Amino acid sequence: MIALLAGCGGASGAGNGPDKLQAVFDRYPELKGRTYTQTEVKRVVDGDTFETKNGDKVRLIGMNTPETVKPNSPVERYGKEASNYSKKTLTGKTVYLFADAGDTDKYGRLLRYVFLEGEAEMYNETLLREGYANTMTIPPNVMFAKSFVQVEREARNKGKGLWGKESEPGKASPSEAACKNPQIKGNINAKNEKIYHLPGSGSYEQTKAEMMFCTEEEAGNAGFRKAGQ
């Protein structure tokens, strides 16, 4: 059963009392006053997707873990680690789900920010912070897009998870298995804007690549926009 609750300090419902999510609202004031649901995780599909006890599939907003179950696609580097981490952390646990501007994706999965019961840090952010995921911003769900970019940058600078030795700045990202010599440069500037540069463009040669992509679609899916747009 999913309980629909009001996102405020005085919300009622099963849990740790009326202030059970106060630490969440203190850390993420953007969520205060928003409706949320309380449910239990039945099983984890992969690092960023799980199924609830009542059968709903939930896809975490704003980030993407390497693929492990995509049909006709190889298991991507660090995908098993991300999947196993989510299985260990989420399976059987009570979670609180917050929506952004959009409700579901084209597959019918609920798009949500996820919090484990008793934890103040958003699980979406935890995956980014520990290097199990990279940012993936898809409008209109952009509430935490800027802060997620910063969290990813910190994980990358520390060499966490998929940003370890095999994914140093300028080397191929986990989703680059489609080609052996990616040429599109992805850069995050001082304003935390994620921008990609095509070969032959005005600033291509002087751009320091923090990620490399095979296609513009791949860069866009990772939350990068084309230079000059």
Coordinates of C-alpha atoms in Angstrom, one line a residue:
M1 CA 0.0 0.0 0.0
I2 CA 1.2 3.5 -0.8
A3 CA 0.4 6.2 1.7
L4 CA -0.1 9.7 0.2
L5 CA 1.1 12.4 2.6
A6 CA 1.6 16.1 2.7
G7 CA 5.2 17.3 2.7
C8 CA 5.3 19.4 5.8
G9 CA 6.6 19.1 9.3
G10 CA 3.2 18.2 10.7
A11 CA 2.4 15.4 8.2
S12 CA 0.7 12.4 9.7
G13 CA 1.2 8.8 8.9
A14 CA 3.1 5.7 9.9
G15 CA 6.8 6.3 10.6
N16 CA 8.9 8.1 13.2
G17 CA 6.3 10.7 14.2
P18 CA 5.2 14.0 12.8
D19 CA 8.8 15.3 12.3
K20 CA 10.1 12.2 10.6
L21 CA 11.0 14.1 7.4
Q22 CA 12.0 17.4 9.0
A23 CA 15.7 16.7 8.4
V24 CA 14.8 16.1 4.7
F25 CA 13.0 19.4 4.4
D26 CA 15.8 21.2 6.2
R27 CA 18.3 19.9 3.7
Y28 CA 16.1 20.2 0.7
P29 CA 13.7 23.2 1.3
E30 CA 12.4 22.9 -2.3
L31 CA 10.5 19.8 -1.2
K32 CA 8.7 21.4 1.8
G33 CA 5.0 21.5 1.2
R34 CA 5.1 19.0 -1.7
T35 CA 3.0 15.8 -1.7
Y36 CA 5.0 12.6 -1.3
T37 CA 4.3 8.9 -1.1
Q38 CA 5.5 6.3 1.4
T39 CA 6.0 2.8 0.1
E40 CA 8.3 -0.3 0.4
V41 CA 10.8 -1.5 -2.2
K42 CA 10.0 -5.0 -3.4
R43 CA 12.9 -5.5 -5.8
V44 CA 15.6 -3.5 -7.5
V45 CA 15.8 -3.8 -11.3
D46 CA 19.1 -2.0 -11.7
G47 CA 21.0 0.9 -10.0
D48 CA 18.5 3.6 -10.8
T49 CA 15.2 1.6 -11.1
F50 CA 13.1 -0.4 -8.6
E51 CA 9.7 -1.9 -8.1
T52 CA 7.5 -1.1 -5.1
K53 CA 5.5 -3.6 -3.1
N54 CA 2.3 -2.7 -4.9
G55 CA 3.9 -3.2 -8.4
D56 CA 4.8 0.4 -9.4
K57 CA 8.2 0.8 -11.2
V58 CA 10.2 3.8 -10.0
R59 CA 13.0 5.5 -12.0
L60 CA 15.2 7.9 -10.0
I61 CA 15.3 11.5 -11.4
G62 CA 18.3 13.4 -12.5
M63 CA 20.9 10.7 -12.8
N64 CA 21.8 7.5 -14.6
T65 CA 23.6 4.4 -13.6
P66 CA 25.5 2.2 -16.1
E67 CA 23.2 -0.3 -17.9
T68 CA 22.9 -3.9 -16.8
V69 CA 19.5 -5.1 -18.0
K70 CA 18.9 -3.1 -21.3
P71 CA 17.9 -5.5 -24.1
N72 CA 20.5 -6.2 -26.7
S73 CA 23.1 -4.1 -24.9
P74 CA 26.2 -5.1 -23.0
V75 CA 26.6 -4.7 -19.3
E76 CA 28.3 -1.3 -18.9
R77 CA 31.4 -0.8 -16.8
Y78 CA 30.4 -0.3 -13.1
G79 CA 26.9 -1.3 -13.8
K80 CA 26.9 -4.4 -11.7
E81 CA 28.5 -2.5 -8.8
A82 CA 25.7 0.2 -9.0
S83 CA 23.0 -2.5 -9.3
N84 CA 24.3 -4.5 -6.3
Y85 CA 24.7 -1.3 -4.2
S86 CA 21.0 -0.4 -4.8
K87 CA 19.9 -4.0 -4.1
K88 CA 21.7 -4.0 -0.8
T89 CA 20.6 -0.5 0.2
L90 CA 16.9 -0.5 -1.0
T91 CA 15.4 -4.0 -1.1
G92 CA 12.7 -4.4 1.6
K93 CA 13.2 -0.8 2.8
T94 CA 10.6 1.9 3.4
V95 CA 11.1 4.9 1.1
Y96 CA 9.5 8.3 0.5
L97 CA 9.0 9.4 -3.1
F98 CA 8.7 13.0 -4.3
A99 CA 7.8 13.9 -7.9
D100 CA 9.1 16.9 -9.8
A101 CA 7.2 18.6 -12.6
G102 CA 6.7 15.4 -14.5
D103 CA 5.1 12.2 -13.2
T104 CA 6.1 9.3 -15.4
D105 CA 8.4 8.5 -18.3
K106 CA 7.5 6.9 -21.7
Y107 CA 7.7 3.5 -20.1
G108 CA 5.2 4.3 -17.5
R109 CA 7.7 4.4 -14.6
L110 CA 7.2 6.9 -11.8
L111 CA 9.9 9.6 -11.9
R112 CA 10.9 10.3 -8.3
Y113 CA 13.4 11.7 -5.8
V114 CA 13.8 8.9 -3.3
F115 CA 14.6 9.0 0.4
L116 CA 15.2 6.0 2.7
E117 CA 13.4 6.1 6.0
G118 CA 15.6 7.7 8.6
E119 CA 18.0 9.2 6.0
A120 CA 18.2 12.9 5.3
E121 CA 20.2 12.6 2.0
M122 CA 18.3 11.9 -1.1
Y123 CA 19.2 8.5 -2.6
N124 CA 19.6 10.0 -6.1
E125 CA 22.3 12.2 -4.7
T126 CA 23.9 9.3 -2.8
L127 CA 24.4 7.4 -6.1
L128 CA 26.1 10.5 -7.6
R129 CA 28.2 11.2 -4.6
E130 CA 29.5 7.7 -4.4
G131 CA 30.3 7.5 -8.1
Y132 CA 27.6 4.9 -9.0
A133 CA 25.9 7.3 -11.5
N134 CA 26.3 10.4 -13.7
T135 CA 23.9 13.2 -14.0
M136 CA 21.1 13.0 -16.6
T137 CA 18.8 16.0 -16.8
I138 CA 15.6 15.7 -18.7
P139 CA 13.2 18.6 -18.6
P140 CA 10.8 19.4 -17.0
N141 CA 12.4 17.5 -14.0
V142 CA 15.1 20.0 -13.2
M143 CA 14.6 21.0 -9.6
F144 CA 18.0 19.7 -8.4
A145 CA 19.9 19.8 -11.8
K146 CA 22.5 22.3 -10.7
S147 CA 23.2 20.7 -7.4
F148 CA 23.5 17.3 -9.0
V149 CA 26.1 18.6 -11.4
Q150 CA 28.2 19.8 -8.4
V151 CA 27.8 16.5 -6.6
E152 CA 29.0 14.6 -9.7
R153 CA 31.9 16.9 -10.1
E154 CA 33.0 16.3 -6.5
A155 CA 32.8 12.5 -7.1
R156 CA 34.8 12.8 -10.3
N157 CA 37.5 14.9 -8.7
K158 CA 37.8 12.3 -5.9
G159 CA 37.9 9.4 -8.4
K160 CA 34.8 7.7 -6.9
G161 CA 33.3 4.7 -8.5
L162 CA 32.9 4.9 -12.2
W163 CA 35.2 8.0 -12.1
G164 CA 38.1 5.9 -11.0
K165 CA 41.3 5.2 -12.9
E166 CA 39.6 3.7 -15.9
S167 CA 37.4 6.9 -16.3
E168 CA 39.9 9.7 -15.7
P169 CA 39.1 13.1 -17.3
G170 CA 39.4 12.9 -21.1
K171 CA 38.8 9.1 -21.2
A172 CA 35.7 7.3 -22.4
S173 CA 32.6 7.3 -20.3
P174 CA 30.9 4.0 -19.4
S175 CA 28.3 4.5 -22.2
E176 CA 31.0 4.8 -24.9
A177 CA 31.1 1.1 -25.8
A178 CA 29.3 1.9 -29.1
C179 CA 32.5 3.3 -30.7
K180 CA 36.2 2.9 -30.0
N181 CA 37.3 6.5 -30.7
P182 CA 34.7 9.1 -29.3
Q183 CA 35.4 12.6 -30.6
I184 CA 32.7 14.8 -28.9
K185 CA 34.1 16.6 -25.9
G186 CA 32.0 17.1 -22.8
N187 CA 33.1 19.9 -20.4
I188 CA 31.6 21.4 -17.2
N189 CA 32.4 25.1 -16.9
A190 CA 32.9 27.3 -13.9
K191 CA 29.1 27.9 -13.8
N192 CA 28.5 24.1 -13.6
E193 CA 27.0 24.1 -17.1
K194 CA 27.5 20.9 -19.0
I195 CA 28.4 21.7 -22.6
Y196 CA 29.6 19.4 -25.4
H197 CA 31.8 20.5 -28.3
L198 CA 31.9 18.9 -31.8
P199 CA 35.2 18.4 -33.8
G200 CA 35.8 21.5 -35.9
S201 CA 33.9 23.9 -33.7
G202 CA 35.5 27.1 -32.7
S203 CA 36.5 26.2 -29.2
Y204 CA 37.1 22.4 -29.7
E205 CA 40.9 22.4 -29.6
Q206 CA 41.2 24.4 -26.4
T207 CA 38.4 22.6 -24.6
K208 CA 39.5 20.2 -21.8
A209 CA 37.4 17.1 -22.1
E210 CA 36.0 15.8 -18.8
M211 CA 33.9 13.2 -20.7
M212 CA 34.0 11.9 -24.3
F213 CA 30.9 10.9 -26.3
C214 CA 30.3 9.0 -29.5
T215 CA 27.1 10.8 -30.5
E216 CA 25.3 14.1 -29.8
E217 CA 22.4 12.0 -28.5
E218 CA 24.6 10.3 -26.0
A219 CA 25.9 13.7 -24.8
G220 CA 22.4 15.0 -24.5
N221 CA 21.3 12.0 -22.5
A222 CA 24.1 12.7 -20.0
G223 CA 22.8 16.2 -19.5
F224 CA 25.1 18.2 -21.8
R225 CA 24.0 20.9 -24.2
K226 CA 25.6 21.8 -27.5
A227 CA 28.1 24.7 -27.3
G228 CA 26.6 28.0 -28.6
Q229 CA 23.0 27.0 -27.7

